[in-house]
């Protein structure tokens, strides 16, 4: 099949979170199954230009807000990655969060279709990811309806329902979306234009990134106002767990680590741990206390408030912890304040640091991920593979990948309610496990032997791309 895959982030070129990882890995897994995949993504300012080639003639997109000339660059590997060069939209110091995001990602979406048409890329499937791809799915049903591309199967993946792409309704006119679509069954959501809803309405098939999250988002507690629509589309909604890209995340070959290691030969891990502690300039934990690692966007989603409430008691008893993340200024500030209170026990690194992220997974005894909701979560899977026993709230993809150590196949610690007390209880269980080295190693070993290859997910997407078997 020919698959046109649209994503606002693609690792290693651009990444703020797991979407980048997925868009860097799933298309390749599909290509390995024999499909022809073209990934389309913005040429942001930060994308390294050195290996990219300009190709094709420029295309002019006509929007009521103005004409936009776009050029295409590409990187060719196992899959073709096409970069949309529209400097007014993407040559900026961040990916998201601008007043004209509705227009910027309409440019991404419509350029993806225009380039496919220009290049004779006759897609069987157009696979959009998150709200940034919604205008493409809408255009396939409207302006492109009677073209060859209009016959493509429209697949949409929700990576995070909490980010919806909501815009003032006046943007409809600027974008050329007819007012007749501004209805409850259309693109309207609380009197605004919702890109997320647009995609949910326009796609033939909906997916999200874990089976549990697929169920959760059909309930008011997790549906962010769209649970009714998702229940209505329940038959078309599938949960497919993400995989791990073994080229990037494999402790046996990881270029960021001072020593590599494997489940059967884990001795290099001790060196990763001591170098991590030294490089973060903190004291090692006192005897019998563990080193905790934490990585993630600092947003309400990730449960930083639970950590900030529960961790100090452990630090006072001699545990150590390393935190890496960036995001909400209030959460960054709270972490920095905690850092100032425990300078020898806690290291807080605010920023995006790929190398440190790998070294934290390889050197921590436990990895803490108490997310209030988590569509899939990749970090807990990296932790399992790297031997940093994960501690998670029982939600979304976390509960689909981590099994509590009370079970025979246990590979981590799970707690049921997102409260500081439950978080603290989970940390106490970590200490107990850590003081029983044979048991700790058995739990760790089970995680390291997990199989999170992308092949399984790619096969599941392939089935959905083909559509229901003919009766
Ligand atoms: P989400 O997509 O919600 O942010 P995931 O766990 O799916 O959560 O993916 C997060 C990805 O982003 C992981 O690859 C993680 O290592 C990376 N990441 C997040 N924050 C940072 C950071 N501050 N520095 C380096 N990598 C980060
Ligand atoms: C989102 C989710 C995360 C998921 C990632 C990739 O960012 O928050 O849980 O792993 O997308 O699908």
CSV table of C-alpha atoms and ligand atoms in Angstrom, one decimal:
chain,number,residue,atom,x,y,z
A,1,UNK,CA,0.0,0.0,0.0
A,2,UNK,CA,1.0,3.6,-0.4
A,3,UNK,CA,0.6,5.4,2.9
A,4,UNK,CA,0.8,9.2,3.3
A,5,UNK,CA,1.6,9.8,7.0
A,6,UNK,CA,1.2,13.3,8.4
A,7,UNK,CA,2.8,14.3,11.7
A,8,UNK,CA,3.8,17.6,13.3
A,9,UNK,CA,6.9,15.9,14.8
A,10,UNK,CA,9.3,13.3,13.5
A,11,UNK,CA,12.3,12.1,15.4
A,12,UNK,CA,15.2,12.5,15.0
A,13,UNK,CA,14.4,15.8,13.1
A,14,UNK,CA,11.9,17.3,15.5
A,15,UNK,CA,10.5,16.1,18.8
A,16,UNK,CA,8.9,17.5,21.9
A,17,UNK,CA,7.5,14.1,23.1
A,18,UNK,CA,6.3,10.7,22.2
A,19,UNK,CA,4.6,11.7,18.9
A,20,UNK,CA,8.1,12.4,17.4
A,21,UNK,CA,9.3,8.9,18.5
A,22,UNK,CA,6.2,7.2,17.0
A,23,UNK,CA,6.4,9.1,13.7
A,24,UNK,CA,10.1,8.2,13.5
A,25,UNK,CA,9.5,4.5,14.0
A,26,UNK,CA,6.1,3.3,12.9
A,27,UNK,CA,6.5,4.4,9.2
A,28,UNK,CA,9.7,2.4,9.1
A,29,UNK,CA,8.1,-0.7,10.5
A,30,UNK,CA,5.4,-0.3,7.9
A,31,UNK,CA,8.0,0.0,5.2
A,32,UNK,CA,9.7,-3.2,6.4
A,33,UNK,CA,6.4,-4.9,5.8
A,34,UNK,CA,6.6,-3.9,2.2
A,35,UNK,CA,4.6,-0.7,2.1
A,36,UNK,CA,5.6,2.6,0.5
A,37,UNK,CA,5.4,5.3,3.1
A,38,UNK,CA,5.8,9.0,2.8
A,39,UNK,CA,6.0,11.0,6.0
A,40,UNK,CA,5.2,14.7,5.8
A,41,UNK,CA,6.2,17.1,8.5
A,42,UNK,CA,7.1,20.8,8.9
A,43,UNK,CA,10.5,22.2,8.2
A,44,UNK,CA,10.9,23.9,11.5
A,45,UNK,CA,13.8,26.3,12.2
A,46,UNK,CA,15.5,23.6,14.4
A,47,UNK,CA,15.5,20.8,11.8
A,48,UNK,CA,19.1,20.2,10.7
A,49,UNK,CA,19.3,21.0,7.0
A,50,UNK,CA,22.5,19.3,6.1
A,51,UNK,CA,21.2,16.0,4.8
A,52,UNK,CA,18.0,17.4,3.2
A,53,UNK,CA,17.5,17.9,-0.5
A,54,UNK,CA,15.2,20.3,-2.3
A,55,UNK,CA,12.9,18.6,-4.7
A,56,UNK,CA,9.9,19.3,-6.9
A,57,UNK,CA,8.6,22.6,-8.0
A,58,UNK,CA,7.1,25.0,-5.5
A,59,UNK,CA,3.4,24.8,-4.9
A,60,UNK,CA,1.1,27.7,-4.0
A,61,UNK,CA,-1.7,27.0,-1.6
A,62,UNK,CA,-4.7,29.3,-1.9
A,63,UNK,CA,-6.3,30.2,1.4
A,64,UNK,CA,-8.8,33.1,2.0
A,65,UNK,CA,-6.2,34.4,4.5
A,66,UNK,CA,-3.7,34.6,1.6
A,67,UNK,CA,-1.6,32.5,-0.8
A,68,UNK,CA,1.3,30.5,0.7
A,69,UNK,CA,4.1,29.3,-1.4
A,70,UNK,CA,5.6,26.0,-0.1
A,71,UNK,CA,8.7,24.2,-1.1
A,72,UNK,CA,9.5,20.6,-0.4
A,73,UNK,CA,12.7,19.1,1.0
A,74,UNK,CA,13.3,15.4,1.6
A,75,UNK,CA,15.4,13.0,3.5
A,76,UNK,CA,15.5,9.5,2.1
A,77,UNK,CA,16.1,6.5,4.2
A,78,UNK,CA,13.9,3.4,4.7
A,79,UNK,CA,11.0,5.8,4.3
A,80,UNK,CA,10.8,9.1,2.5
A,81,UNK,CA,10.4,12.1,4.8
A,82,UNK,CA,9.1,15.2,3.1
A,83,UNK,CA,9.5,18.6,4.9
A,84,UNK,CA,7.1,21.4,4.2
A,85,UNK,CA,9.1,24.6,3.8
A,86,UNK,CA,6.8,27.5,4.5
A,87,UNK,CA,9.1,29.9,6.4
A,88,UNK,CA,6.3,32.3,7.5
A,89,UNK,CA,4.6,29.3,9.2
A,90,UNK,CA,7.5,27.2,10.5
A,91,UNK,CA,10.7,29.3,10.7
A,92,UNK,CA,10.0,30.1,14.4
A,93,UNK,CA,11.6,29.3,17.7
A,94,UNK,CA,9.0,26.8,18.8
A,95,UNK,CA,6.7,24.2,17.2
A,96,UNK,CA,3.4,25.1,18.8
A,97,UNK,CA,1.6,27.8,20.7
A,98,UNK,CA,1.2,30.6,18.2
A,99,UNK,CA,-2.0,32.6,17.5
A,100,UNK,CA,-2.0,31.4,13.9
A,101,UNK,CA,-1.6,27.7,14.6
A,102,UNK,CA,-4.9,26.9,12.8
A,103,UNK,CA,-3.4,28.4,9.7
A,104,UNK,CA,0.1,26.9,10.2
A,105,UNK,CA,-1.1,23.4,10.4
A,106,UNK,CA,-3.6,23.9,7.6
A,107,UNK,CA,-0.4,24.7,5.6
A,108,UNK,CA,1.2,21.4,6.7
A,109,UNK,CA,-1.9,19.4,6.0
A,110,UNK,CA,-2.8,20.9,2.6
A,111,UNK,CA,0.9,20.9,1.5
A,112,UNK,CA,1.0,17.1,2.2
A,113,UNK,CA,-1.9,16.6,-0.2
A,114,UNK,CA,-0.7,19.0,-2.8
A,115,UNK,CA,2.8,17.5,-2.9
A,116,UNK,CA,1.2,14.0,-3.2
A,117,UNK,CA,-0.8,15.1,-6.1
A,118,UNK,CA,2.2,16.9,-7.7
A,119,UNK,CA,4.4,13.9,-7.4
A,120,UNK,CA,1.8,11.3,-8.4
A,121,UNK,CA,1.9,9.7,-4.9
A,122,UNK,CA,-1.4,7.9,-5.2
A,123,UNK,CA,-2.0,7.2,-1.6
A,124,UNK,CA,-4.3,4.3,-0.6
A,125,UNK,CA,-4.2,5.6,3.0
A,126,UNK,CA,-3.8,9.0,4.5
A,127,UNK,CA,-2.8,8.6,8.1
A,128,UNK,CA,-3.1,11.8,10.2
A,129,UNK,CA,-1.7,12.1,13.7
A,130,UNK,CA,-3.2,14.5,16.3
A,131,UNK,CA,-5.1,17.7,15.6
A,132,UNK,CA,-2.4,19.2,13.4
A,133,UNK,CA,-3.4,16.8,10.6
A,134,UNK,CA,-7.1,17.5,10.8
A,135,UNK,CA,-7.3,19.9,7.8
A,136,UNK,CA,-6.0,17.1,5.5
A,137,UNK,CA,-8.7,14.7,6.6
A,138,UNK,CA,-11.3,17.4,6.1
A,139,UNK,CA,-10.0,18.4,2.6
A,140,UNK,CA,-10.1,14.8,1.5
A,141,UNK,CA,-13.8,14.8,2.2
A,142,UNK,CA,-14.4,18.2,0.6
A,143,UNK,CA,-12.1,19.8,-2.0
A,144,UNK,CA,-10.4,16.5,-2.8
A,145,UNK,CA,-13.5,14.4,-2.7
A,146,UNK,CA,-13.6,13.8,-6.4
A,147,UNK,CA,-9.9,13.3,-7.0
A,148,UNK,CA,-7.9,10.1,-6.8
A,149,UNK,CA,-6.6,11.1,-3.4
A,150,UNK,CA,-10.1,11.5,-2.2
A,151,UNK,CA,-10.6,7.8,-2.5
A,152,UNK,CA,-7.8,7.1,0.1
A,153,UNK,CA,-8.8,5.6,3.4
A,154,UNK,CA,-8.6,8.2,6.1
A,155,UNK,CA,-7.0,7.0,9.3
A,156,UNK,CA,-6.6,9.2,12.4
A,157,UNK,CA,-4.5,8.5,15.5
A,158,UNK,CA,-5.2,10.3,18.8
A,159,UNK,CA,-1.9,10.6,20.6
A,160,UNK,CA,-3.3,12.9,23.2
A,161,UNK,CA,-6.9,14.0,23.5
A,162,UNK,CA,-6.0,16.7,25.9
A,163,UNK,CA,-4.5,18.8,23.1
A,164,UNK,CA,-7.4,19.6,20.8
A,165,UNK,CA,-6.5,22.5,18.5
A,166,UNK,CA,-9.3,24.9,19.4
A,167,UNK,CA,-9.6,28.1,17.5
A,168,UNK,CA,-12.0,31.1,17.3
A,169,UNK,CA,-14.8,30.4,14.8
A,170,UNK,CA,-13.8,33.4,12.6
A,171,UNK,CA,-10.9,31.1,11.5
A,172,UNK,CA,-13.4,29.2,9.4
A,173,UNK,CA,-13.6,32.0,7.0
A,174,UNK,CA,-9.8,32.6,6.9
A,175,UNK,CA,-9.3,28.9,6.1
A,176,UNK,CA,-12.2,28.6,3.7
A,177,UNK,CA,-14.1,26.0,5.7
A,178,UNK,CA,-17.8,26.5,4.9
A,179,UNK,CA,-20.1,27.6,7.7
A,180,UNK,CA,-22.4,24.7,6.8
A,181,UNK,CA,-19.8,22.5,8.6
A,182,UNK,CA,-20.0,24.5,11.8
A,183,UNK,CA,-22.5,22.2,13.5
A,184,UNK,CA,-22.5,19.8,16.4
A,185,UNK,CA,-22.0,16.9,13.9
A,186,UNK,CA,-19.3,18.9,12.2
A,187,UNK,CA,-16.3,20.9,13.3
A,188,UNK,CA,-18.0,23.0,16.0
A,189,UNK,CA,-17.1,22.5,19.6
A,190,UNK,CA,-18.5,24.9,22.3
A,191,UNK,CA,-18.8,27.6,19.6
A,192,UNK,CA,-15.2,27.2,18.5
A,193,UNK,CA,-13.5,25.4,15.7
A,194,UNK,CA,-12.0,22.2,17.0
A,195,UNK,CA,-9.4,20.5,14.9
A,196,UNK,CA,-9.5,17.4,17.0
A,197,UNK,CA,-13.2,17.0,16.5
A,198,UNK,CA,-12.8,17.7,12.8
A,199,UNK,CA,-10.5,14.8,12.5
A,200,UNK,CA,-12.7,12.5,14.6
A,201,UNK,CA,-15.6,13.3,12.4
A,202,UNK,CA,-13.8,13.1,9.0
A,203,UNK,CA,-11.7,9.9,9.5
A,204,UNK,CA,-12.9,6.5,8.4
A,205,UNK,CA,-10.9,4.8,11.1
A,206,UNK,CA,-9.9,6.1,14.5
A,207,UNK,CA,-7.0,4.8,16.6
A,208,UNK,CA,-5.3,5.6,19.8
A,209,UNK,CA,-2.1,4.5,21.3
A,210,UNK,CA,-3.2,1.9,23.9
A,211,UNK,CA,-6.2,-0.4,24.4
A,212,UNK,CA,-6.9,1.1,27.9
A,213,UNK,CA,-6.8,4.7,26.7
A,214,UNK,CA,-9.2,3.7,23.9
A,215,UNK,CA,-11.7,2.7,26.5
A,216,UNK,CA,-11.0,5.6,28.9
A,217,UNK,CA,-11.6,8.3,26.3
A,218,UNK,CA,-15.1,7.1,25.9
A,219,UNK,CA,-15.9,8.1,29.5
A,220,UNK,CA,-16.5,11.6,30.8
A,221,UNK,CA,-13.5,11.4,33.1
A,222,UNK,CA,-11.0,11.1,30.2
A,223,UNK,CA,-13.0,12.2,27.2
A,224,UNK,CA,-12.3,15.9,27.5
A,225,UNK,CA,-15.8,16.7,26.2
A,226,UNK,CA,-15.5,14.4,23.2
A,227,UNK,CA,-16.4,11.1,24.9
A,228,UNK,CA,-19.9,11.2,23.5
A,229,UNK,CA,-18.6,11.4,19.9
A,230,UNK,CA,-16.1,8.7,20.7
A,231,UNK,CA,-18.8,6.4,22.1
A,232,UNK,CA,-20.8,7.1,18.9
A,233,UNK,CA,-17.7,6.1,16.8
A,234,UNK,CA,-16.8,3.2,19.2
A,235,UNK,CA,-17.0,0.6,16.4
A,236,UNK,CA,-14.3,2.5,14.4
A,237,UNK,CA,-12.0,3.2,17.4
A,238,UNK,CA,-9.1,0.9,18.0
A,239,UNK,CA,-6.3,0.9,20.7
A,240,UNK,CA,-2.9,-0.1,19.3
A,241,UNK,CA,-0.1,0.0,21.8
A,242,UNK,CA,3.0,1.9,20.6
A,243,UNK,CA,6.3,0.1,20.2
A,244,UNK,CA,9.9,1.0,21.0
A,245,UNK,CA,12.4,1.9,18.3
A,246,UNK,CA,15.3,-0.5,19.0
A,247,UNK,CA,17.7,1.7,16.9
A,248,UNK,CA,17.3,4.5,19.4
A,249,UNK,CA,16.4,2.7,22.7
A,250,UNK,CA,18.5,-0.4,23.2
A,251,UNK,CA,20.9,-0.6,26.2
A,252,UNK,CA,23.1,-3.0,24.2
A,253,UNK,CA,23.9,-0.4,21.6
A,254,UNK,CA,23.0,3.0,23.1
A,255,UNK,CA,25.7,5.5,22.1
A,256,UNK,CA,24.8,7.9,25.0
A,257,UNK,CA,25.8,5.4,27.7
A,258,UNK,CA,29.2,5.2,29.3
A,259,UNK,CA,28.8,1.4,29.2
A,260,UNK,CA,26.3,-0.7,27.3
A,261,UNK,CA,24.6,-3.7,28.9
A,262,UNK,CA,21.9,-6.4,28.4
A,263,UNK,CA,19.5,-8.4,30.5
A,264,UNK,CA,21.9,-11.4,30.6
A,265,UNK,CA,25.0,-9.2,31.0
A,266,UNK,CA,23.8,-6.3,33.1
A,267,UNK,CA,27.1,-5.4,34.8
A,268,UNK,CA,27.6,-2.2,32.8
A,269,UNK,CA,24.6,-0.8,34.5
A,270,UNK,CA,26.5,-0.1,37.7
A,271,UNK,CA,28.8,2.1,35.8
A,272,UNK,CA,25.9,3.9,34.1
A,273,UNK,CA,24.5,4.5,37.6
A,274,UNK,CA,27.7,5.9,39.2
A,275,UNK,CA,28.4,8.2,36.2
A,276,UNK,CA,24.9,9.5,36.2
A,277,UNK,CA,25.2,10.4,39.9
A,278,UNK,CA,28.6,12.0,39.4
A,279,UNK,CA,27.5,13.9,36.3
A,280,UNK,CA,24.5,15.3,38.2
A,281,UNK,CA,26.7,16.3,41.1
A,282,UNK,CA,24.5,14.7,43.8
A,283,UNK,CA,25.4,12.2,46.6
A,284,UNK,CA,24.7,8.6,45.9
A,285,UNK,CA,21.7,7.2,47.9
A,286,UNK,CA,22.6,6.0,51.4
A,287,UNK,CA,22.8,2.2,51.8
A,288,UNK,CA,19.5,0.4,51.1
A,289,UNK,CA,17.9,3.5,49.5
A,290,UNK,CA,17.4,3.8,45.7
A,291,UNK,CA,18.1,6.3,43.0
A,292,UNK,CA,14.9,7.5,41.3
A,293,UNK,CA,14.7,8.8,37.8
A,294,UNK,CA,12.0,11.1,36.3
A,295,UNK,CA,11.7,12.4,32.7
A,296,UNK,CA,8.8,14.1,31.0
A,297,UNK,CA,7.1,17.2,29.9
A,298,UNK,CA,6.2,19.2,33.0
A,299,UNK,CA,2.5,19.4,32.6
A,300,UNK,CA,-0.5,18.5,34.8
A,301,UNK,CA,-0.7,15.3,32.9
A,302,UNK,CA,2.5,13.8,34.3
A,303,UNK,CA,1.6,14.0,38.0
A,304,UNK,CA,4.6,16.2,39.1
A,305,UNK,CA,2.5,17.5,42.0
A,306,UNK,CA,2.3,13.9,43.4
A,307,UNK,CA,6.0,13.5,43.1
A,308,UNK,CA,6.7,16.9,44.7
A,309,UNK,CA,4.5,16.0,47.6
A,310,UNK,CA,5.8,12.4,48.1
A,311,UNK,CA,9.5,12.5,47.3
A,312,UNK,CA,10.8,14.8,50.0
A,313,UNK,CA,10.2,12.2,52.7
A,314,UNK,CA,12.3,9.6,50.8
A,315,UNK,CA,15.0,12.2,50.1
A,316,UNK,CA,15.2,12.9,53.8
A,317,UNK,CA,15.7,9.2,54.4
A,318,UNK,CA,18.7,9.1,52.0
A,319,UNK,CA,17.2,8.3,48.6
A,320,UNK,CA,18.4,10.4,45.7
A,321,UNK,CA,16.5,11.5,42.6
A,322,UNK,CA,17.2,13.0,39.2
A,323,UNK,CA,14.5,15.0,37.3
A,324,UNK,CA,14.6,16.0,33.6
A,325,UNK,CA,11.8,17.9,32.0
A,326,UNK,CA,10.5,21.3,30.8
A,327,UNK,CA,7.1,22.9,30.3
A,328,UNK,CA,4.8,24.6,32.7
A,329,UNK,CA,6.8,27.5,34.4
A,330,UNK,CA,5.0,26.9,37.7
A,331,UNK,CA,6.0,23.2,37.8
A,332,UNK,CA,9.5,24.1,36.7
A,333,UNK,CA,9.7,26.6,39.6
A,334,UNK,CA,8.4,24.1,42.1
A,335,UNK,CA,11.0,21.5,41.1
A,336,UNK,CA,13.8,24.2,41.3
A,337,UNK,CA,12.6,25.1,44.8
A,338,UNK,CA,12.8,21.4,45.8
A,339,UNK,CA,16.2,21.2,44.3
A,340,UNK,CA,17.4,24.1,46.4
A,341,UNK,CA,16.1,22.4,49.5
A,342,UNK,CA,17.9,19.1,48.8
A,343,UNK,CA,20.9,20.1,46.7
A,344,UNK,CA,22.9,16.9,47.5
A,345,UNK,CA,20.0,14.5,47.1
A,346,UNK,CA,18.0,15.9,44.2
A,347,UNK,CA,19.2,17.1,40.7
A,348,UNK,CA,16.6,18.9,38.6
A,349,UNK,CA,17.5,19.6,35.0
A,350,UNK,CA,15.1,21.9,33.2
A,351,UNK,CA,15.4,21.6,29.5
A,352,UNK,CA,15.4,19.0,26.7
A,353,UNK,CA,18.4,16.7,26.8
A,354,UNK,CA,18.4,13.5,24.7
A,355,UNK,CA,21.6,12.2,26.2
A,356,UNK,CA,20.6,12.7,29.8
A,357,UNK,CA,17.2,11.0,29.1
A,358,UNK,CA,19.0,7.9,28.0
A,359,UNK,CA,21.5,8.0,30.9
A,360,UNK,CA,18.7,8.4,33.4
A,361,UNK,CA,16.9,5.3,32.1
A,362,UNK,CA,20.2,3.3,32.2
A,363,UNK,CA,21.3,4.5,35.7
A,364,UNK,CA,18.2,4.8,37.9
A,365,UNK,CA,17.0,2.0,40.1
A,366,UNK,CA,13.4,3.1,39.7
A,367,UNK,CA,11.6,5.3,37.1
A,368,UNK,CA,8.7,7.3,38.4
A,369,UNK,CA,5.8,8.0,36.0
A,370,UNK,CA,2.6,8.8,38.1
A,371,UNK,CA,0.7,10.3,35.1
A,372,UNK,CA,-2.9,11.3,35.8
A,373,UNK,CA,-3.7,10.1,32.3
A,374,UNK,CA,-1.3,8.6,29.8
A,375,UNK,CA,-2.4,7.7,26.2
A,376,UNK,CA,0.5,5.2,25.9
A,377,UNK,CA,3.7,6.5,27.4
A,378,UNK,CA,7.0,5.5,26.0
A,379,UNK,CA,9.3,6.3,28.9
A,380,UNK,CA,8.0,3.4,31.1
A,381,UNK,CA,8.7,1.0,28.2
A,382,UNK,CA,12.2,2.4,27.9
A,383,UNK,CA,12.6,2.0,31.6
A,384,UNK,CA,11.6,-1.6,31.5
A,385,UNK,CA,14.1,-2.3,28.7
A,386,UNK,CA,16.8,-0.4,30.5
A,387,UNK,CA,16.3,-1.9,34.0
A,388,UNK,CA,14.9,1.1,35.7
A,389,UNK,CA,11.9,-0.5,37.4
A,390,UNK,CA,8.9,1.6,36.6
A,391,UNK,CA,6.5,3.0,39.2
A,392,UNK,CA,3.2,4.0,37.6
A,393,UNK,CA,-0.3,5.1,38.2
A,394,UNK,CA,-2.7,2.4,36.9
A,395,UNK,CA,-4.0,4.3,33.8
A,396,UNK,CA,-3.9,4.2,30.0
A,397,UNK,CA,-0.9,2.7,28.4
A,398,UNK,CA,0.9,2.5,31.7
A,399,UNK,CA,-1.4,-0.2,33.0
A,400,UNK,CA,-1.1,-2.0,29.6
A,401,UNK,CA,2.7,-2.3,29.9
A,402,UNK,CA,3.5,-2.5,33.6
A,403,UNK,CA,2.5,-5.4,35.8
A,404,UNK,CA,2.6,-4.9,39.6
A,405,UNK,CA,5.3,-6.9,41.4
A,406,UNK,CA,2.6,-8.6,43.5
A,407,UNK,CA,1.9,-10.7,40.3
A,408,UNK,CA,4.0,-13.6,39.2
A,409,UNK,CA,5.0,-11.8,36.0
A,410,UNK,CA,5.5,-8.4,37.9
A,411,UNK,CA,7.9,-5.9,36.3
A,412,UNK,CA,7.1,-2.8,38.2
A,413,UNK,CA,5.1,-1.0,40.9
A,414,UNK,CA,1.5,0.2,40.3
A,415,UNK,CA,-0.8,2.3,42.4
A,416,UNK,CA,-4.4,2.9,41.8
A,417,UNK,CA,-5.4,6.4,42.8
A,418,UNK,CA,-3.4,9.5,41.9
A,419,UNK,CA,-3.0,10.9,45.4
A,420,UNK,CA,0.2,11.9,47.3
A,421,UNK,CA,-0.5,9.2,49.9
A,422,UNK,CA,-0.8,6.4,47.2
A,423,UNK,CA,2.4,7.8,45.5
A,424,UNK,CA,4.2,7.7,48.9
A,425,UNK,CA,2.9,4.1,49.4
A,426,UNK,CA,4.4,3.1,46.1
A,427,UNK,CA,7.7,4.7,46.9
A,428,UNK,CA,7.8,2.7,50.2
A,429,UNK,CA,7.2,-0.4,48.2
A,430,UNK,CA,10.2,0.5,46.0
A,431,UNK,CA,12.4,0.7,49.1
A,432,UNK,CA,11.2,-2.7,50.4
A,433,UNK,CA,11.8,-4.3,47.0
A,434,UNK,CA,15.2,-2.6,46.8
A,435,UNK,CA,16.2,-4.1,50.1
A,436,UNK,CA,15.6,-7.6,48.8
A,437,UNK,CA,18.3,-7.6,46.0
A,438,UNK,CA,17.4,-11.1,44.6
A,439,UNK,CA,13.7,-10.1,44.2
A,440,UNK,CA,14.7,-6.6,42.8
A,441,UNK,CA,16.9,-8.3,40.2
A,442,UNK,CA,14.1,-10.7,39.2
A,443,UNK,CA,11.6,-7.9,38.7
A,444,UNK,CA,14.2,-5.9,36.8
A,445,UNK,CA,15.2,-8.8,34.6
A,446,UNK,CA,11.6,-9.5,33.6
A,447,UNK,CA,11.3,-5.9,32.4
A,448,UNK,CA,14.5,-6.0,30.5
A,449,UNK,CA,13.3,-9.1,28.6
A,450,UNK,CA,10.1,-7.4,27.4
A,451,UNK,CA,9.4,-7.3,23.7
A,452,UNK,CA,8.2,-3.9,22.5
A,453,UNK,CA,9.1,-4.3,18.8
A,454,UNK,CA,7.1,-2.1,16.4
A,455,UNK,CA,6.3,-5.1,14.2
A,456,UNK,CA,3.2,-6.0,16.2
A,457,UNK,CA,1.7,-2.5,16.0
A,458,UNK,CA,2.6,-2.2,12.3
A,459,UNK,CA,0.7,-5.4,11.5
A,460,UNK,CA,-2.3,-4.0,13.4
A,461,UNK,CA,-2.3,-0.7,11.5
A,462,UNK,CA,-1.9,-2.6,8.3
A,463,UNK,CA,-5.1,-4.5,9.0
A,464,UNK,CA,-7.0,-1.3,9.6
A,465,UNK,CA,-5.5,0.3,6.5
A,466,UNK,CA,-6.9,-2.6,4.5
A,467,UNK,CA,-10.4,-2.1,6.0
A,468,UNK,CA,-12.9,-4.7,7.1
A,469,UNK,CA,-12.7,-8.0,5.3
A,470,UNK,CA,-15.3,-8.2,2.5
A,471,UNK,CA,-18.4,-10.1,3.6
B,1,LIG,P1,4.6,12.3,26.0
B,1,LIG,O1,4.6,12.0,24.5
B,1,LIG,O2,3.3,12.5,26.6
B,1,LIG,O3,5.6,13.5,26.3
B,1,LIG,P2,6.0,9.7,26.2
B,1,LIG,O4,6.5,8.9,27.3
B,1,LIG,O5,5.2,9.0,25.2
B,1,LIG,O6,5.3,11.0,26.7
B,1,LIG,O7,7.3,10.2,25.3
B,1,LIG,C1,8.1,11.2,25.8
B,1,LIG,C2,9.4,11.2,24.9
B,1,LIG,O8,10.0,12.5,25.0
B,1,LIG,C3,10.4,10.2,25.4
B,1,LIG,O9,11.2,9.8,24.3
B,1,LIG,C4,11.2,11.0,26.4
B,1,LIG,O10,12.5,10.5,26.6
B,1,LIG,C5,11.2,12.3,25.7
B,1,LIG,N1,11.4,13.5,26.6
B,1,LIG,C6,10.5,14.1,27.3
B,1,LIG,N2,11.0,15.2,28.0
B,1,LIG,C7,12.3,15.2,27.7
B,1,LIG,C8,13.4,16.0,28.1
B,1,LIG,N3,13.2,17.0,28.9
B,1,LIG,N4,14.6,15.8,27.5
B,1,LIG,C9,14.8,14.7,26.7
B,1,LIG,N5,13.8,13.9,26.3
B,1,LIG,C10,12.6,14.1,26.8
B,2,LIG,C1,1.3,11.5,23.5
B,2,LIG,C2,1.0,10.9,24.8
B,2,LIG,C3,1.9,9.7,25.1
B,2,LIG,C4,2.1,8.8,23.9
B,2,LIG,C5,2.7,9.7,22.8
B,2,LIG,C6,3.0,8.8,21.5
B,2,LIG,O1,2.3,12.5,23.6
B,2,LIG,O2,0.9,11.8,25.8
B,2,LIG,O3,1.3,8.9,26.1
B,2,LIG,O4,3.1,7.8,24.2
B,2,LIG,O5,1.7,10.6,22.4
B,2,LIG,O6,1.8,8.2,21.0
